[in-house]
XYZ file of C-alpha atoms in Angstrom:
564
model
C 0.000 0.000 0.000
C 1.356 3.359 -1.132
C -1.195 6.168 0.006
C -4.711 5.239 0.041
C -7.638 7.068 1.577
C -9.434 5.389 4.129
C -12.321 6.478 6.972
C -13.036 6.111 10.497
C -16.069 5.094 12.092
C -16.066 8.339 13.961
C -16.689 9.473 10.572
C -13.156 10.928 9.464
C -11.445 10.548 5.949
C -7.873 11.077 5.597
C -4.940 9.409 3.831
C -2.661 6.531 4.867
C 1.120 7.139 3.639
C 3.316 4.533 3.740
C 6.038 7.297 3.813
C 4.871 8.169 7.488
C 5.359 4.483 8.822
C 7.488 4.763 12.364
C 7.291 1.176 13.671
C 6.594 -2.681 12.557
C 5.819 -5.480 14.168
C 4.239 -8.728 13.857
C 1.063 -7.706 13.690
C 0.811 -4.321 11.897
C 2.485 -1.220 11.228
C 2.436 2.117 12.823
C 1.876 5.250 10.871
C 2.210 8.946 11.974
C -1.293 10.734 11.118
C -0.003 14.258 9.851
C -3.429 15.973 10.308
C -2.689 14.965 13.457
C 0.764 15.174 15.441
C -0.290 13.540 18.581
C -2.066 10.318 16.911
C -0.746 7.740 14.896
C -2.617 4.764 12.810
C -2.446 0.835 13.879
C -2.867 -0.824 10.365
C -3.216 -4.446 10.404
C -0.945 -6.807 7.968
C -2.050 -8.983 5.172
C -3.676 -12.177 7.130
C -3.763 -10.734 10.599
C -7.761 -10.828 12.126
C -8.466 -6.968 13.149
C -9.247 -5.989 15.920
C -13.561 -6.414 16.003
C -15.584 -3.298 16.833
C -17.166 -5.072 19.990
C -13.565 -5.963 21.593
C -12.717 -2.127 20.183
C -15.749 -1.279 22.252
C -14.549 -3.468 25.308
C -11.012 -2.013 25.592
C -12.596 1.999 26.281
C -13.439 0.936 29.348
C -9.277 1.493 29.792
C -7.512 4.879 31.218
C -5.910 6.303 28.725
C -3.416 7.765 30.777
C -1.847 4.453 31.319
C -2.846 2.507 28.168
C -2.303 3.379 24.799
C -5.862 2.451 23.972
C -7.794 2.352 20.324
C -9.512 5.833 19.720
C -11.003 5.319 16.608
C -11.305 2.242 14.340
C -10.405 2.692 10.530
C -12.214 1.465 7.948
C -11.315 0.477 4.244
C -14.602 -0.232 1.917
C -16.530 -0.780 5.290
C -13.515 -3.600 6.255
C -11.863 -2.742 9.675
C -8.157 -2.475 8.488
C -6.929 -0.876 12.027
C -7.517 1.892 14.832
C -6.391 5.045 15.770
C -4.222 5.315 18.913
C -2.189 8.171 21.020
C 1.299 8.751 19.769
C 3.145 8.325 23.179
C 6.528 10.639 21.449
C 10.239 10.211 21.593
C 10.462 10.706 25.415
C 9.049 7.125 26.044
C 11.454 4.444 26.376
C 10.634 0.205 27.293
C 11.017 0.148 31.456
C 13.849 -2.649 30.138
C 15.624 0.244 30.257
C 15.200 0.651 34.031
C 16.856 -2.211 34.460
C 20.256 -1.352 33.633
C 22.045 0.267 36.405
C 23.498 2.739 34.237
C 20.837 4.490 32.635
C 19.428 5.140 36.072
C 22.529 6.456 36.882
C 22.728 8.498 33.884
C 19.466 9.821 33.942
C 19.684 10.893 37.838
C 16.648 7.943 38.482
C 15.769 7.269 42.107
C 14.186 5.430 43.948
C 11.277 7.777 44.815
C 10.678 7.397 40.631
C 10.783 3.557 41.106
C 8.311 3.557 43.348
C 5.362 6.003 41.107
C 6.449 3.738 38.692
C 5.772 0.433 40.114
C 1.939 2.066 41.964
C 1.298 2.967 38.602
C 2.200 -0.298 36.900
C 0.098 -2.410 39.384
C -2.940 0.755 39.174
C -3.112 -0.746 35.156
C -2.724 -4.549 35.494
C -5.328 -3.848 39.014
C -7.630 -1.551 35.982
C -7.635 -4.183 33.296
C -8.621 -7.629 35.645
C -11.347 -4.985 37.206
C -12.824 -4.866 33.468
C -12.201 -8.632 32.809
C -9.331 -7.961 30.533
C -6.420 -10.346 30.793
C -2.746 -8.456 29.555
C -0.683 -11.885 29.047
C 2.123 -10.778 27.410
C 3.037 -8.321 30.490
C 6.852 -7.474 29.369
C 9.077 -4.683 29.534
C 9.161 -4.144 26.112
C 5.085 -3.484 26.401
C 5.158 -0.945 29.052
C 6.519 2.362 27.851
C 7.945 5.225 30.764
C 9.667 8.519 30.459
C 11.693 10.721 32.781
C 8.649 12.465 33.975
C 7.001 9.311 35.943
C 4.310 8.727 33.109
C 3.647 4.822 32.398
C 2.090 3.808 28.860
C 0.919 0.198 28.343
C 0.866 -0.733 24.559
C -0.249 -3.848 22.664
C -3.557 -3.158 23.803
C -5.318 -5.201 20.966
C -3.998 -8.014 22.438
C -5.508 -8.908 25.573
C -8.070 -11.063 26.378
C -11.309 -10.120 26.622
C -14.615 -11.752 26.833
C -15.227 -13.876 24.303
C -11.918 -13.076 23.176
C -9.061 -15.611 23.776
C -5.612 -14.522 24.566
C -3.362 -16.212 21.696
C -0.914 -17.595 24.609
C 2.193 -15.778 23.457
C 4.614 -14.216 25.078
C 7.651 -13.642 26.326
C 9.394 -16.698 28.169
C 11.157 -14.412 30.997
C 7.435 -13.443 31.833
C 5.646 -16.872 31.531
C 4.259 -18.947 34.590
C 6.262 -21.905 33.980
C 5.154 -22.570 37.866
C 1.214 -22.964 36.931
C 2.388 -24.491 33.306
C 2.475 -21.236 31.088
C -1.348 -21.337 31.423
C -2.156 -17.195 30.442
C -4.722 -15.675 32.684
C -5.165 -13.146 35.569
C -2.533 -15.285 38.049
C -0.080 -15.273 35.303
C -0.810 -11.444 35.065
C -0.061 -11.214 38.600
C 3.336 -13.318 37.662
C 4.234 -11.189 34.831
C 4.201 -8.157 36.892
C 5.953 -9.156 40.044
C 8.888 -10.388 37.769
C 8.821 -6.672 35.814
C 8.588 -5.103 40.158
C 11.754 -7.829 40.846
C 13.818 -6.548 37.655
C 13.016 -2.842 38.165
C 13.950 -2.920 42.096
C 16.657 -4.969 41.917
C 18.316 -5.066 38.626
C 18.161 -8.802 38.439
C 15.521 -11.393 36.629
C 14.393 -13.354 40.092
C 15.102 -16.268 38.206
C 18.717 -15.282 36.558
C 22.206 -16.174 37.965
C 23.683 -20.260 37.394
C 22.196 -23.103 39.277
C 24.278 -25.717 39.052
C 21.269 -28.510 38.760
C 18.368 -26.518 36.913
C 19.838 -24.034 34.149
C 17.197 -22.813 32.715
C 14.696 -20.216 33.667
C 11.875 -22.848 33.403
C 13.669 -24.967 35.988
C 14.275 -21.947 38.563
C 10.383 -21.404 38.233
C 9.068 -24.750 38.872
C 11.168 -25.895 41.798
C 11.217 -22.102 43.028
C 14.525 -21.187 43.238
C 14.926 -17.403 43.176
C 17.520 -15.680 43.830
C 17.346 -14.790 47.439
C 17.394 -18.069 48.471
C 20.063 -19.488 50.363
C 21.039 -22.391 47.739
C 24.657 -23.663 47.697
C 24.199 -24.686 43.884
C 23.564 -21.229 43.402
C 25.814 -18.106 41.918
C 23.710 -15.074 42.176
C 24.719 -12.095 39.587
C 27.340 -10.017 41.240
C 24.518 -6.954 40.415
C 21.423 -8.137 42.082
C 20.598 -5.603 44.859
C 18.035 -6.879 47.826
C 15.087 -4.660 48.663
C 15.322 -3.563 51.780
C 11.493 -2.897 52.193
C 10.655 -6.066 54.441
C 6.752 -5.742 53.268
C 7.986 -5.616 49.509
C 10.080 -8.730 50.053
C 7.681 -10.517 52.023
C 5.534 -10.485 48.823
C 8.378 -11.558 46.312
C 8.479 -14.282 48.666
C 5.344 -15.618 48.367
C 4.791 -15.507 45.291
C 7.933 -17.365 44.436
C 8.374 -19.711 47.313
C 4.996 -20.141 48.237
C 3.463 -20.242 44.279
C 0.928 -17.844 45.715
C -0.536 -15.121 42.890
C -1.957 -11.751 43.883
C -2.122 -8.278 43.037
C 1.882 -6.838 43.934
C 1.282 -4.087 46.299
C 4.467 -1.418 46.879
C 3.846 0.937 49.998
C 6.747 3.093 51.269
C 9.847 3.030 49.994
C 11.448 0.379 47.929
C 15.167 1.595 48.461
C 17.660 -1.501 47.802
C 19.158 -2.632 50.977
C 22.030 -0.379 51.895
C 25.477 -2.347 52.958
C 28.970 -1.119 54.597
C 31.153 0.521 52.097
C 34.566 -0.916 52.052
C 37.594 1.593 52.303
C 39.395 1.469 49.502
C 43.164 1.661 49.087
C 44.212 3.778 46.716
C 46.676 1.613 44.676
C 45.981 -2.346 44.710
C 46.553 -6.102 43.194
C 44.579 -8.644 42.011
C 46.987 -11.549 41.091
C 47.841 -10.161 36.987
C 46.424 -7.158 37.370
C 46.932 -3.358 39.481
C 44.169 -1.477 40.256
C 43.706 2.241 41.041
C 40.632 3.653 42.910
C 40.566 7.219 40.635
C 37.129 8.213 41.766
C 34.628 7.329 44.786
C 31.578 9.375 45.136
C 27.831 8.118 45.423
C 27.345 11.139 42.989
C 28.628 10.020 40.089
C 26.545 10.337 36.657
C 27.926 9.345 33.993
C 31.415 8.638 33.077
C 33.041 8.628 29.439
C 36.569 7.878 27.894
C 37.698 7.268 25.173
C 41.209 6.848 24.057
C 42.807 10.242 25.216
C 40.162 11.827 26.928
C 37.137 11.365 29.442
C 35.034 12.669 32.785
C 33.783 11.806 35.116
C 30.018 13.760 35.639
C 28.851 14.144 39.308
C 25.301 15.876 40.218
C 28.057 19.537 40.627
C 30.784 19.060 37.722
C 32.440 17.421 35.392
C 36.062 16.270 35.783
C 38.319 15.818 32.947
C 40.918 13.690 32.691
C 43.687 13.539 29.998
C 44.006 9.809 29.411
C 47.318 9.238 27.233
C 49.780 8.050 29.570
C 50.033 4.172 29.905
C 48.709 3.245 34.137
C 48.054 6.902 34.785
C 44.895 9.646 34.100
C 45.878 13.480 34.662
C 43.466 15.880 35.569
C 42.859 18.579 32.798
C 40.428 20.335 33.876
C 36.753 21.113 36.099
C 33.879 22.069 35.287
C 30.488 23.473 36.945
C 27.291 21.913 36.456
C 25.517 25.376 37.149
C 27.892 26.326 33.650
C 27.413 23.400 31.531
C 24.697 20.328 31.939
C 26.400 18.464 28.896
C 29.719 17.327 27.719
C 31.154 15.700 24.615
C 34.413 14.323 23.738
C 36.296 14.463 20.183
C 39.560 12.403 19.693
C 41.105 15.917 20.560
C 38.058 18.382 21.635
C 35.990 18.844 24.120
C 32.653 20.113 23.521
C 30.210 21.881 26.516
C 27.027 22.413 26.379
C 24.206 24.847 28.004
C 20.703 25.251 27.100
C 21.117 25.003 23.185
C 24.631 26.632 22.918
C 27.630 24.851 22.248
C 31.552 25.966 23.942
C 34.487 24.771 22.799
C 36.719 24.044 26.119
C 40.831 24.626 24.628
C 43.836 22.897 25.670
C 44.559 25.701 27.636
C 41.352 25.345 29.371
C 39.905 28.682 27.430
C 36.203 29.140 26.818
C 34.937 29.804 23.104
C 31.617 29.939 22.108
C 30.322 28.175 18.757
C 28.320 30.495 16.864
C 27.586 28.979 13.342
C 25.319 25.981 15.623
C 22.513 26.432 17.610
C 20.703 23.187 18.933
C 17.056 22.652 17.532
C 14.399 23.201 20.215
C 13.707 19.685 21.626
C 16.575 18.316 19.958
C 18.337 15.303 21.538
C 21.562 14.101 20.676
C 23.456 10.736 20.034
C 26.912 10.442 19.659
C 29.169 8.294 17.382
C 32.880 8.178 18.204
C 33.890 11.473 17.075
C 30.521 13.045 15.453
C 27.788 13.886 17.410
C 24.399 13.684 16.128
C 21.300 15.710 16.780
C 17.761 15.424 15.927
C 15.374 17.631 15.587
C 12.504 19.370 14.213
C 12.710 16.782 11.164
C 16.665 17.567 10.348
C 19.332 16.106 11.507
C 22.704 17.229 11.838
C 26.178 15.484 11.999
C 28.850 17.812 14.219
C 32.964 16.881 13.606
C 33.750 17.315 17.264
C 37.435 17.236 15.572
C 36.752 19.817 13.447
C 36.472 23.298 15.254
C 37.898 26.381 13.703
C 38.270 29.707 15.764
C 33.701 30.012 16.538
C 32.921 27.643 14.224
C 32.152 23.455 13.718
C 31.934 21.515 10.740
C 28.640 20.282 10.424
C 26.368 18.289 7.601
C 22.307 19.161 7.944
C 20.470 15.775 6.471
C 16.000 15.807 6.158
C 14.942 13.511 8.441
C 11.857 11.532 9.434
C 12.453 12.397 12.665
C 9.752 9.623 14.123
C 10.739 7.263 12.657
C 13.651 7.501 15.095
C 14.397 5.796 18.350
C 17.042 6.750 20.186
C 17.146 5.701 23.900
C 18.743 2.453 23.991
C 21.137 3.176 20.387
C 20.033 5.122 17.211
C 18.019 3.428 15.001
C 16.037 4.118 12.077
C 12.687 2.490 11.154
C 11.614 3.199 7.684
C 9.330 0.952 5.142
C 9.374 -1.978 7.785
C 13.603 -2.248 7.817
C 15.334 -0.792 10.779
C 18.423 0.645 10.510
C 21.668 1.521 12.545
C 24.258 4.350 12.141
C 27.876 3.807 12.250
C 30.959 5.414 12.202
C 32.987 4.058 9.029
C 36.494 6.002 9.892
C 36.334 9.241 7.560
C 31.932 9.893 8.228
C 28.788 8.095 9.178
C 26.910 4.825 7.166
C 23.483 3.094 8.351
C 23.494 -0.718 7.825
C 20.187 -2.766 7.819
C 19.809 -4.527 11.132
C 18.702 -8.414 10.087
C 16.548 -8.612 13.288
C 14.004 -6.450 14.957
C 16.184 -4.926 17.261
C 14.422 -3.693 21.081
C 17.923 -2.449 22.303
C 21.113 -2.168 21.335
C 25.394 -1.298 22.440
C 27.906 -0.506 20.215
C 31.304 0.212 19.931
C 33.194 1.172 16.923
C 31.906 -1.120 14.539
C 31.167 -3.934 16.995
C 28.109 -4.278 19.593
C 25.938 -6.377 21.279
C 21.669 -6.301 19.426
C 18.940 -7.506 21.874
C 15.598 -8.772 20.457
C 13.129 -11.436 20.499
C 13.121 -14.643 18.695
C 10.599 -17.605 19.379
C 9.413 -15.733 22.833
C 12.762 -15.940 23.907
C 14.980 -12.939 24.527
C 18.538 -12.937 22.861
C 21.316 -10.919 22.938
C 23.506 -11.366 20.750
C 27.394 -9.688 19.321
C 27.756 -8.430 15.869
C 29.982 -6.924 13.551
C 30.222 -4.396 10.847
C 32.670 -4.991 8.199
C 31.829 -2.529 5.138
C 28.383 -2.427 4.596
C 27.772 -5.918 5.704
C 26.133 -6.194 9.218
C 27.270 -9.953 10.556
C 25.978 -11.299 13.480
C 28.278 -13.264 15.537
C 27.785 -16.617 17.313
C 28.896 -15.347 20.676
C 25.542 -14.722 22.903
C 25.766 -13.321 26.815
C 23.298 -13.218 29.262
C 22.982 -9.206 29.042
C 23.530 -6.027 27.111
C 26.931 -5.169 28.184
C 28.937 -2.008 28.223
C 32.181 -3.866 26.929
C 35.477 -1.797 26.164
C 37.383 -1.782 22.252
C 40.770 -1.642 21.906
C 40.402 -1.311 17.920
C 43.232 -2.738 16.335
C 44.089 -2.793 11.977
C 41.138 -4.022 9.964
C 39.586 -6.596 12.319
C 41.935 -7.162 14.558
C 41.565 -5.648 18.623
C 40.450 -6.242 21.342
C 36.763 -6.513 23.466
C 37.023 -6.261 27.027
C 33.809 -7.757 28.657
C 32.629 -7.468 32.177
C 31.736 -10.322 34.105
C 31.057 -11.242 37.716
C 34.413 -10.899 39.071
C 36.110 -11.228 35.823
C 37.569 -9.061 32.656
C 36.826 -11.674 29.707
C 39.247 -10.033 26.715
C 37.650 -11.356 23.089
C 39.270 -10.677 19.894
C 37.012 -8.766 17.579
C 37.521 -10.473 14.496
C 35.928 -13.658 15.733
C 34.539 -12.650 19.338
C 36.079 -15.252 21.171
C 37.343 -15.188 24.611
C 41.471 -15.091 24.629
C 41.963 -14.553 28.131
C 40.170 -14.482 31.189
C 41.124 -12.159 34.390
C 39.804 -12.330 37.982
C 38.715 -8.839 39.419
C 36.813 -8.516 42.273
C 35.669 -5.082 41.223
C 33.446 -5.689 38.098
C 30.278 -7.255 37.539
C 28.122 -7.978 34.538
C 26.459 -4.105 35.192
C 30.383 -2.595 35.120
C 30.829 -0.072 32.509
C 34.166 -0.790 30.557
C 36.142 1.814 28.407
C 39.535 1.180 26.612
C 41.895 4.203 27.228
C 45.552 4.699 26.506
C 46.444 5.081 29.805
C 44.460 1.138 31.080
C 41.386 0.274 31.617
C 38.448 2.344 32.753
C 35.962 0.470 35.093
C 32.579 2.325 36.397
C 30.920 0.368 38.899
C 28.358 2.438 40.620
C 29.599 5.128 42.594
C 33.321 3.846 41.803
C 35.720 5.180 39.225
C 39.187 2.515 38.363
C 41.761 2.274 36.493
C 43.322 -1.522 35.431
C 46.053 -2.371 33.582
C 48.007 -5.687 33.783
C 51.196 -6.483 36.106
């Protein structure tokens, strides 16, 4: 279908454009309405049953402020082809992403936000079993946040309603295995404590290595979370007990005691808080030193890369020249009341306040940019060395390298700027292909992605994809070599924050955390060389290669490792 006009049964007429598709999935696409900014069209694919009017009918009995319900069905020759729904915007991410210690760190998320959104989580799941709705596939790829505290629940179309069978898929790290995968209200109640578990603690109840029952499935039936005390059991280094005794009381029961209910969160859920260890400055760890170059529980964000980095705390930055081998100097510090944003070049540092750009000198002299002004609402994604922003349907590539007395080199591209996602890696959804940007040495590419990607880390020209295949949820390492995207064998647990040491055509380095351990792969075939124990990293470690070792952030830590 190119652009045909179709009708609502509100009465409407307007025009579906294929041009304005955003999203794809297995059941339809999703199309922008430009008559209407804040709307987009559902339309359903070749052989897929449409949604009926009397289930359409059913599902308005839903809050729209915490599902993203059908508004208006649309009609082709009288034949219901799809509906009309909110468009939820750019600031909505999956609540997967809540699970990832760093982005909470990175986007200043506490505890107090955990909590509105877990009460408003269980408020929709409470909502939909009140109107005899049944959500089944209740995972964190179907429940939508943003920064603000707002919750979305998508997939609507999909639950059961009366007289309306749910279809029985869905994600495996949600299903009952317990009560044999059966789909109703109890596995509901399942779905969501696991998605409460994950967002409080940072850990699947039913992840870390049993040494008897390996999979998931297993864990489930002969309930074996991870808070038990099992000696056949190695709990992931970044699980984090809740130290609300009500809250775990409940995880309890329904794990232990296979009991299902509606998850109830009252009070704070703050993880249980522990001794810190004093660290020495300077220490070993059998092939490795260590140095402690930062410990402060406000750290932000932290970012190297081979010369440069900072470290971001909630009052400045501090910048570190990173070219001597087992040792980072201090350049430089900056206020957070003077800049909110930094990016690194090769050779440049780049500040940012409100939509003005600085350049920060060698000699730690302030020049403004004045040939680039961010777009209003813009948001920004960077590349090794170029920095993307998008906005206001352009997009614009910045040469952080490239900065000449006031002014940077910059390349202004028309964009479909919703058909953009950009919290969990850049990628580009047009005519049902996605679409990644890369970073091919001289400028920037885009390389069709062979799966439908939910999340995804990347490195140079090497990362880790995360979708779903046969309800099960992979991760999985690929490469780029040309314009050839090649997925690798090699599939971990998680989406990791690995470190590249790029090396000649495909030869480097990948340092991967792991519990305990620094697993070094070689890129051109992603296996493991060499192992190293180190006490200090964990699967949720952030790793970045540097000239001067290796960069470690793990929580409110800041180290430096390089071997004996």
């Amino acid at each position: 279908m190119a652009k045909i006009l179709v009708k609502t049964s509100g009465g409407k007429s307007f025009y579906i454009d294929d041009k304005n598709e955003i999203q794809r999935g297995g059941e339809g696409r999703i199309l922008l309405l430009p008559s209407e900014k804040d709307k987009v069209a559902k339309i359903y694919h070749p052989g897929i049953k449409p949604i009926s009017e009397a289930r359409f009918n059913q599902l308005q009995k839903l809050d729209k402020e915490l599902f993203l319900k059908p508004i208006d069905l649309i009609l082709l020759k009288s034949e219901i082809i799809g509906f009309v729904m909110e468009y939820a915007g750019s600031n909505y991410f999956p609540i997967s992403s809540l699970f990832n210690r760093s982005f909470c760190l990175r986007n200043a998320i506490i505890d107090d936000y955990k909590t509105k959104i877990a009460n408003k989580l269980i408020e929709a799941v409470k909502q939909a079993h009140f109107n005899g709705f049944v959500i089944g596939d209740l995972n964190q790829y179907n429940v939508l946040a943003d920064l603000k505290g707002n919750l979305k629940l998508i997939d609507i179309d999909s639950y059961e309603t009366p007289g309306n069978k749910h279809t029985g898929v869905l994600l495996d790290d949600i299903r009952d295995y317990y009560y044999k995968g059966i789909v109703s209200m109890n596995s509901d109640y399942f779905a969501l404590s696991v998605i409460l578990f994950y967002l409080f603690t940072y850990t699947h109840p039913f992840k870390g290595i049993h040494q008897k029952y390996k999979t998931l499935a297993d864990r489930m039936i002969h309930q074996i979370p991870v808070f038990v005390d099992d000696p056949l059991l190695t709990v992931p280094k970044c699980y984090e007990a809740v130290e609300n005794k009500e809250v775990q009381t409940e995880f309890e029961q329904i794990y232990i005691n296979g009991e299902r209910f509606l998850f109830s969160v009252k009070g704070t859920t703050r993880i249980a808080t522990v001794p810190k260890p004093v660290l020495i400055a300077k220490h070993q760890e059998d092939h490795i030193l260590i140095n402690v170059i930062f410990q402060n529980s406000t750290i932000i964000n932290v970012r190297f890369n081979h010369h440069l980095g900072y470290i971001e705390t909630s009052e400045k930055f501090i910048i570190f020249s990173a070219r001597d081998k087992g040792y980072l100097s201090k350049k430089n510090e900056l206020s957070k009341a003077d800049y909110h944003t930094l990016y690194l070049g090769n050779e440049t540092i780049i500040a940012q306040k409100n939509n003005q750009l600085f350049h920060i000198t060698d000699n730690n002299k302030v020049v403004e940019i004045t040939n680039f002004k961010l777009p209003e609402n813009s948001y920004t994604y960077q590349l090794e060395n170029v920095l993307i922003v998008v906005g206001q349907g352009q997009m614009f590539w910045l040469y952080l390298d490239e900065v000449l007395n006031h002014s940077i080199r910059n390349k202004r591209i028309e964009v479909f700027t919703e058909a953009l996602s950009h919290h969990n890696g850049l990628i580009q959804n047009t005519g049902g292909v996605q679409r990644m940007f890369y970073h091919t040495g001289k400028d920037l590419a885009t390389v069709k992605l062979p799966k439908k990607v939910k999340q995804l880390f990347q490195k140079g020209n090497t990362g880790i994809i995360q979708y779903i295949e046969n309800d099960q949820l992979i991760n999985q390492y690929f490469r780029i070599d040309g314009l050839n995207f090649q997925l690798m064998p090699i599939k971990p647990d998680n989406l990791l924050e690995f470190g590249l040491m790029p090396g000649e055509n495909t030869d480097g380095f990948i340092f991967e955390p792991e519990d305990n351990m620094l697993l070094i792969r070689r890129i051109n075939n992603i296996e493991i060389v060499s192992e190293i124990k180190c006490s200090k990293i964990s699967r949720q470690s952030t790793l970045m290669y540097t000239k001067a070792g290796i960069i470690v952030w793990e929580q409110d830590k800041v180290f430096l490792l390089n071997q004996k």
